[in-house]
Amino acid sequence: MANLKGFRLLSFDVYGTLIDYETGILSSFQPLLDANGHPDISRLQLLEAYHEFEVQQQQETPDMPYTQLLASIYGRVAEKLGLTPPTAEESRVFGSSVGNWPAFPDTVAALRRLAKRYRLVVLSNIDRSSFSLTNSGPLESFPFDLVITAQDVGTYKPNHRNFEYMLKAVKEKFGVDKDQVMQTAQSQFHDHHPSRALGIKSTWIVRPGAIMGNREREIYDWKFDTLEDMADALDAELITP
């Protein structure tokens, strides 16, 4: 397929692509930073430490719900950054912060436009309850056609099992084959590299300035800075004879 309009289904990463989870994480860390007297820790330092421990924990405990995983790594990130260890309650609150992470400004409007052409599916490294909070809040109860979480699969992306689970589900529910699926995501690490390995086409939503999930080797079939840009490109294709 040589164009966007040839696909039938978009499989979305959520946190990093639809939700500005880097801003959400930084905001959720702010109380601990405040308690430590506003130490001189950069956005890059904090997010790289977070990403390191998040990926490590996902590999060690692939069946751990994301809220618990967040709580479990909070103290480890704090220790690496030289901060006072958080209390168990502070870790719990951090783990429960996902529903407060904001959507990117273009997300909901772009999803509504894309839904006119495609089935829209969630494939996210999240637990069901946290996604429910995100969807009912920042995503304004957007009606996705199917939601698949890491909790459903029992592993976290970039594990190929998550993508294979999604492909099987969309074939059974919608009759959509792999060559009609577009993985739509920001993270090279979590989404684009495994998609290419499995022969799934992908669109890279860059979200300029994003730190986590980047890789030196950039893999994608289409590339847009924002989801709105992708919707604009689709509209341009649809009006072209």
PDB file of N, CA and C in Angstrom, residues 41-99:
ATOM      1  N   ILE A  41      17.726  19.299  38.871  1.00  0.00           N
ATOM      2  CA  ILE A  41      17.617  18.083  38.062  1.00  0.00           C
ATOM      3  C   ILE A  41      16.889  18.440  36.779  1.00  0.00           C
ATOM      4  N   SER A  42      17.500  18.143  35.646  1.00  0.00           N
ATOM      5  CA  SER A  42      16.915  18.526  34.361  1.00  0.00           C
ATOM      6  C   SER A  42      15.811  17.569  33.947  1.00  0.00           C
ATOM      7  N   ARG A  43      14.989  18.034  33.036  1.00  0.00           N
ATOM      8  CA  ARG A  43      13.947  17.186  32.432  1.00  0.00           C
ATOM      9  C   ARG A  43      14.582  15.926  31.842  1.00  0.00           C
ATOM     10  N   LEU A  44      15.717  16.093  31.152  1.00  0.00           N
ATOM     11  CA  LEU A  44      16.397  14.960  30.530  1.00  0.00           C
ATOM     12  C   LEU A  44      16.839  13.948  31.577  1.00  0.00           C
ATOM     13  N   GLN A  45      17.457  14.415  32.644  1.00  0.00           N
ATOM     14  CA  GLN A  45      17.917  13.507  33.705  1.00  0.00           C
ATOM     15  C   GLN A  45      16.758  12.713  34.301  1.00  0.00           C
ATOM     16  N   LEU A  46      15.691  13.395  34.613  1.00  0.00           N
ATOM     17  CA  LEU A  46      14.573  12.729  35.277  1.00  0.00           C
ATOM     18  C   LEU A  46      13.912  11.706  34.357  1.00  0.00           C
ATOM     19  N   LEU A  47      13.654  12.099  33.121  1.00  0.00           N
ATOM     20  CA  LEU A  47      12.951  11.200  32.206  1.00  0.00           C
ATOM     21  C   LEU A  47      13.820  10.019  31.786  1.00  0.00           C
ATOM     22  N   GLU A  48      15.113  10.230  31.640  1.00  0.00           N
ATOM     23  CA  GLU A  48      15.991   9.106  31.302  1.00  0.00           C
ATOM     24  C   GLU A  48      16.059   8.111  32.453  1.00  0.00           C
ATOM     25  N   ALA A  49      16.094   8.616  33.692  1.00  0.00           N
ATOM     26  CA  ALA A  49      16.098   7.717  34.847  1.00  0.00           C
ATOM     27  C   ALA A  49      14.778   6.958  34.936  1.00  0.00           C
ATOM     28  N   TYR A  50      13.684   7.655  34.726  1.00  0.00           N
ATOM     29  CA  TYR A  50      12.370   7.022  34.754  1.00  0.00           C
ATOM     30  C   TYR A  50      12.287   5.916  33.699  1.00  0.00           C
ATOM     31  N   HIS A  51      12.691   6.242  32.480  1.00  0.00           N
ATOM     32  CA  HIS A  51      12.602   5.279  31.379  1.00  0.00           C
ATOM     33  C   HIS A  51      13.453   4.039  31.669  1.00  0.00           C
ATOM     34  N   GLU A  52      14.630   4.251  32.213  1.00  0.00           N
ATOM     35  CA  GLU A  52      15.519   3.131  32.536  1.00  0.00           C
ATOM     36  C   GLU A  52      14.839   2.140  33.480  1.00  0.00           C
ATOM     37  N   PHE A  53      14.264   2.647  34.560  1.00  0.00           N
ATOM     38  CA  PHE A  53      13.671   1.755  35.548  1.00  0.00           C
ATOM     39  C   PHE A  53      12.318   1.216  35.100  1.00  0.00           C
ATOM     40  N   GLU A  54      11.583   1.992  34.317  1.00  0.00           N
ATOM     41  CA  GLU A  54      10.312   1.505  33.794  1.00  0.00           C
ATOM     42  C   GLU A  54      10.532   0.283  32.905  1.00  0.00           C
ATOM     43  N   VAL A  55      11.457   0.392  31.962  1.00  0.00           N
ATOM     44  CA  VAL A  55      11.729  -0.716  31.041  1.00  0.00           C
ATOM     45  C   VAL A  55      12.252  -1.929  31.802  1.00  0.00           C
ATOM     46  N   GLN A  56      13.150  -1.692  32.749  1.00  0.00           N
ATOM     47  CA  GLN A  56      13.700  -2.792  33.541  1.00  0.00           C
ATOM     48  C   GLN A  56      12.603  -3.525  34.304  1.00  0.00           C
ATOM     49  N   GLN A  57      11.703  -2.771  34.930  1.00  0.00           N
ATOM     50  CA  GLN A  57      10.629  -3.394  35.713  1.00  0.00           C
ATOM     51  C   GLN A  57       9.637  -4.115  34.816  1.00  0.00           C
ATOM     52  N   GLN A  58       9.354  -3.560  33.644  1.00  0.00           N
ATOM     53  CA  GLN A  58       8.441  -4.222  32.710  1.00  0.00           C
ATOM     54  C   GLN A  58       8.994  -5.562  32.253  1.00  0.00           C
ATOM     55  N   GLN A  59      10.307  -5.632  32.100  1.00  0.00           N
ATOM     56  CA  GLN A  59      10.926  -6.896  31.687  1.00  0.00           C
ATOM     57  C   GLN A  59      10.967  -7.899  32.833  1.00  0.00           C
ATOM     58  N   GLU A  60      11.184  -7.399  34.046  1.00  0.00           N
ATOM     59  CA  GLU A  60      11.281  -8.296  35.201  1.00  0.00           C
ATOM     60  C   GLU A  60       9.920  -8.815  35.650  1.00  0.00           C
ATOM     61  N   THR A  61       8.893  -7.978  35.554  1.00  0.00           N
ATOM     62  CA  THR A  61       7.552  -8.358  36.019  1.00  0.00           C
ATOM     63  C   THR A  61       6.526  -8.007  34.940  1.00  0.00           C
ATOM     64  N   PRO A  62       6.517  -8.754  33.842  1.00  0.00           N
ATOM     65  CA  PRO A  62       5.657  -8.397  32.706  1.00  0.00           C
ATOM     66  C   PRO A  62       4.164  -8.449  32.994  1.00  0.00           C
ATOM     67  N   ASP A  63       3.772  -9.136  34.057  1.00  0.00           N
ATOM     68  CA  ASP A  63       2.343  -9.230  34.386  1.00  0.00           C
ATOM     69  C   ASP A  63       1.932  -8.255  35.483  1.00  0.00           C
ATOM     70  N   MET A  64       2.830  -7.372  35.903  1.00  0.00           N
ATOM     71  CA  MET A  64       2.492  -6.406  36.954  1.00  0.00           C
ATOM     72  C   MET A  64       1.670  -5.266  36.369  1.00  0.00           C
ATOM     73  N   PRO A  65       0.491  -4.955  36.924  1.00  0.00           N
ATOM     74  CA  PRO A  65      -0.293  -3.811  36.436  1.00  0.00           C
ATOM     75  C   PRO A  65       0.505  -2.518  36.522  1.00  0.00           C
ATOM     76  N   TYR A  66       0.245  -1.634  35.587  1.00  0.00           N
ATOM     77  CA  TYR A  66       1.092  -0.450  35.443  1.00  0.00           C
ATOM     78  C   TYR A  66       1.067   0.446  36.672  1.00  0.00           C
ATOM     79  N   THR A  67      -0.073   0.572  37.327  1.00  0.00           N
ATOM     80  CA  THR A  67      -0.125   1.412  38.532  1.00  0.00           C
ATOM     81  C   THR A  67       0.843   0.891  39.592  1.00  0.00           C
ATOM     82  N   GLN A  68       0.886  -0.412  39.754  1.00  0.00           N
ATOM     83  CA  GLN A  68       1.815  -1.010  40.717  1.00  0.00           C
ATOM     84  C   GLN A  68       3.253  -0.845  40.262  1.00  0.00           C
ATOM     85  N   LEU A  69       3.466  -0.977  38.956  1.00  0.00           N
ATOM     86  CA  LEU A  69       4.806  -0.821  38.417  1.00  0.00           C
ATOM     87  C   LEU A  69       5.333   0.588  38.665  1.00  0.00           C
ATOM     88  N   LEU A  70       4.483   1.582  38.425  1.00  0.00           N
ATOM     89  CA  LEU A  70       4.888   2.972  38.677  1.00  0.00           C
ATOM     90  C   LEU A  70       5.265   3.171  40.138  1.00  0.00           C
ATOM     91  N   ALA A  71       4.424   2.676  41.020  1.00  0.00           N
ATOM     92  CA  ALA A  71       4.694   2.819  42.450  1.00  0.00           C
ATOM     93  C   ALA A  71       6.003   2.146  42.834  1.00  0.00           C
ATOM     94  N   SER A  72       6.286   1.012  42.210  1.00  0.00           N
ATOM     95  CA  SER A  72       7.471   0.237  42.580  1.00  0.00           C
ATOM     96  C   SER A  72       8.765   0.896  42.137  1.00  0.00           C
ATOM     97  N   ILE A  73       8.728   1.692  41.070  1.00  0.00           N
ATOM     98  CA  ILE A  73       9.969   2.303  40.578  1.00  0.00           C
ATOM     99  C   ILE A  73      10.182   3.725  41.096  1.00  0.00           C
ATOM    100  N   TYR A  74       9.191   4.301  41.729  1.00  0.00           N
ATOM    101  CA  TYR A  74       9.272   5.694  42.169  1.00  0.00           C
ATOM    102  C   TYR A  74      10.490   5.915  43.079  1.00  0.00           C
ATOM    103  N   GLY A  75      10.656   5.032  44.049  1.00  0.00           N
ATOM    104  CA  GLY A  75      11.773   5.169  44.970  1.00  0.00           C
ATOM    105  C   GLY A  75      13.117   4.931  44.305  1.00  0.00           C
ATOM    106  N   ARG A  76      13.155   4.039  43.324  1.00  0.00           N
ATOM    107  CA  ARG A  76      14.415   3.754  42.629  1.00  0.00           C
ATOM    108  C   ARG A  76      14.854   4.942  41.784  1.00  0.00           C
ATOM    109  N   VAL A  77      13.887   5.591  41.142  1.00  0.00           N
ATOM    110  CA  VAL A  77      14.215   6.796  40.374  1.00  0.00           C
ATOM    111  C   VAL A  77      14.710   7.888  41.323  1.00  0.00           C
ATOM    112  N   ALA A  78      14.009   8.039  42.440  1.00  0.00           N
ATOM    113  CA  ALA A  78      14.408   9.054  43.421  1.00  0.00           C
ATOM    114  C   ALA A  78      15.828   8.805  43.911  1.00  0.00           C
ATOM    115  N   GLU A  79      16.146   7.547  44.199  1.00  0.00           N
ATOM    116  CA  GLU A  79      17.487   7.214  44.688  1.00  0.00           C
ATOM    117  C   GLU A  79      18.551   7.555  43.651  1.00  0.00           C
ATOM    118  N   LYS A  80      18.291   7.214  42.392  1.00  0.00           N
ATOM    119  CA  LYS A  80      19.271   7.504  41.345  1.00  0.00           C
ATOM    120  C   LYS A  80      19.508   9.001  41.202  1.00  0.00           C
ATOM    121  N   LEU A  81      18.471   9.795  41.438  1.00  0.00           N
ATOM    122  CA  LEU A  81      18.583  11.239  41.298  1.00  0.00           C
ATOM    123  C   LEU A  81      19.072  11.911  42.584  1.00  0.00           C
ATOM    124  N   GLY A  82      19.334  11.110  43.615  1.00  0.00           N
ATOM    125  CA  GLY A  82      19.834  11.660  44.861  1.00  0.00           C
ATOM    126  C   GLY A  82      18.788  12.333  45.715  1.00  0.00           C
ATOM    127  N   LEU A  83      17.538  11.929  45.568  1.00  0.00           N
ATOM    128  CA  LEU A  83      16.440  12.523  46.322  1.00  0.00           C
ATOM    129  C   LEU A  83      16.114  11.684  47.557  1.00  0.00           C
ATOM    130  N   THR A  84      15.478  12.307  48.518  1.00  0.00           N
ATOM    131  CA  THR A  84      15.007  11.589  49.699  1.00  0.00           C
ATOM    132  C   THR A  84      13.992  10.531  49.288  1.00  0.00           C
ATOM    133  N   PRO A  85      14.114   9.312  49.771  1.00  0.00           N
ATOM    134  CA  PRO A  85      13.177   8.256  49.365  1.00  0.00           C
ATOM    135  C   PRO A  85      11.732   8.626  49.701  1.00  0.00           C
ATOM    136  N   PRO A  86      10.810   8.361  48.791  1.00  0.00           N
ATOM    137  CA  PRO A  86       9.397   8.643  49.071  1.00  0.00           C
ATOM    138  C   PRO A  86       8.823   7.627  50.054  1.00  0.00           C
ATOM    139  N   THR A  87       7.748   8.001  50.710  1.00  0.00           N
ATOM    140  CA  THR A  87       7.036   7.058  51.580  1.00  0.00           C
ATOM    141  C   THR A  87       6.215   6.100  50.725  1.00  0.00           C
ATOM    142  N   ALA A  88       5.727   5.055  51.347  1.00  0.00           N
ATOM    143  CA  ALA A  88       4.876   4.103  50.632  1.00  0.00           C
ATOM    144  C   ALA A  88       3.632   4.800  50.089  1.00  0.00           C
ATOM    145  N   GLU A  89       3.052   5.714  50.851  1.00  0.00           N
ATOM    146  CA  GLU A  89       1.869   6.436  50.401  1.00  0.00           C
ATOM    147  C   GLU A  89       2.196   7.348  49.226  1.00  0.00           C
ATOM    148  N   GLU A  90       3.335   8.004  49.283  1.00  0.00           N
ATOM    149  CA  GLU A  90       3.746   8.860  48.163  1.00  0.00           C
ATOM    150  C   GLU A  90       3.961   8.034  46.896  1.00  0.00           C
ATOM    151  N   SER A  91       4.510   6.848  47.043  1.00  0.00           N
ATOM    152  CA  SER A  91       4.692   5.960  45.891  1.00  0.00           C
ATOM    153  C   SER A  91       3.343   5.520  45.337  1.00  0.00           C
ATOM    154  N   ARG A  92       2.409   5.236  46.228  1.00  0.00           N
ATOM    155  CA  ARG A  92       1.067   4.832  45.780  1.00  0.00           C
ATOM    156  C   ARG A  92       0.401   5.953  44.998  1.00  0.00           C
ATOM    157  N   VAL A  93       0.512   7.176  45.495  1.00  0.00           N
ATOM    158  CA  VAL A  93      -0.086   8.325  44.817  1.00  0.00           C
ATOM    159  C   VAL A  93       0.547   8.515  43.439  1.00  0.00           C
ATOM    160  N   PHE A  94       1.852   8.370  43.348  1.00  0.00           N
ATOM    161  CA  PHE A  94       2.519   8.479  42.057  1.00  0.00           C
ATOM    162  C   PHE A  94       1.998   7.413  41.094  1.00  0.00           C
ATOM    163  N   GLY A  95       1.851   6.195  41.581  1.00  0.00           N
ATOM    164  CA  GLY A  95       1.353   5.118  40.739  1.00  0.00           C
ATOM    165  C   GLY A  95      -0.065   5.335  40.251  1.00  0.00           C
ATOM    166  N   SER A  96      -0.823   6.127  41.000  1.00  0.00           N
ATOM    167  CA  SER A  96      -2.225   6.390  40.640  1.00  0.00           C
ATOM    168  C   SER A  96      -2.412   7.673  39.842  1.00  0.00           C
ATOM    169  N   SER A  97      -1.309   8.267  39.398  1.00  0.00           N
ATOM    170  CA  SER A  97      -1.388   9.586  38.749  1.00  0.00           C
ATOM    171  C   SER A  97      -1.730   9.545  37.273  1.00  0.00           C
ATOM    172  N   VAL A  98      -1.753   8.355  36.673  1.00  0.00           N
ATOM    173  CA  VAL A  98      -1.883   8.245  35.217  1.00  0.00           C
ATOM    174  C   VAL A  98      -3.110   8.974  34.675  1.00  0.00           C
ATOM    175  N   GLY A  99      -4.222   8.853  35.346  1.00  0.00           N
ATOM    176  CA  GLY A  99      -5.452   9.480  34.860  1.00  0.00           C
ATOM    177  C   GLY A  99      -5.397  10.989  34.796  1.00  0.00           C
TER     178      GLY A  99
END
